[in-house]
Amino acid sequence: MAAYVIAFATVAPLLWLLLAAFRPESELYSAGWPSELTLDNVAYVLTEVPFLRYLANSAFVSVTVTAIALFLHSMAAYALARLAFRGRGVAFASVVATLLISLPVILVPLFIVVRGLGMVDSYAGLIVPGLFNAFGIFLLRQFYLGVPRELEEAAHLDGCGHWRIYWHVILPLSRPMLAALAVLFFLANWNSFLWPLAVAQDESLRVVQVGIASLQGQYASKQHYVIAAAMLAALPTVLVFLVGQRWLVASLKTTGLK
């Protein structure tokens, strides 16, 4: 019973957001069921505000970062788990240590570097800094440590080098873990706010979270439009989580994390 109560308390704000997005303006904060449901709020946001552009920018950045990061992280994790080289322990410790550093701490130095590379107000500036994620490397390394070495030894006997072992043996075994990380990476980049706000001043590069923040300033007295925009922004995250939750749970069980 307690689990159902906690689940309802968790989902209740999303249900309220969904219902409020279709309420008339005069009944926005009423407690009961609305006298009518209207599409005017959503239609206004999609037609009078460049919100579709914001959604497209967030989707492009999130999908691109997720795809590239998974490829690079899997290679780095494989090297840290299986390849013997000098300084491997120090390299792994350095990667894990970055988990202690939050974005606000490095925001100014990161912006200076990105500006020096000429990536301010560009998709590259939105994408490249988000490619590194220490948690992804750590999670994949822990998974690769549990892969039986007999599989790699058999591949070595067949004449495979490290690259072919990685591509034909390790990656196929990593699909559930990569799927789970894809969910986490997509959600993290879709909900990113501080870095896109700092690096992209061009409105055509505005992502959905920054777009909603701008709407809160422009439509301070028209909160029904802001709520409709928030509902549209939340739908992709809910869908992605519902599709990938079983891989996410399976990955946590596999690595022994609670």
Coordinates of C-alpha atoms in Angstrom, one line a residue, residues 24 41 58 69 87 121 137 153 186 192 217 245 248 255:
P24 CA -8.8 27.4 -19.8
N41 CA -2.6 26.8 -24.9
S58 CA 17.3 19.9 -27.6
A69 CA 29.5 9.8 -25.8
G87 CA 49.3 4.8 -15.3
D121 CA 27.0 30.4 -30.3
I137 CA 33.0 5.5 -18.0
E153 CA 41.1 -15.3 -25.1
F186 CA 19.5 11.8 -23.1
S192 CA 20.5 20.8 -19.3
G217 CA 9.8 36.3 -18.4
Q245 CA 13.5 1.9 -17.7
L248 CA 18.2 1.1 -16.5
T255 CA 26.9 -3.4 -11.4

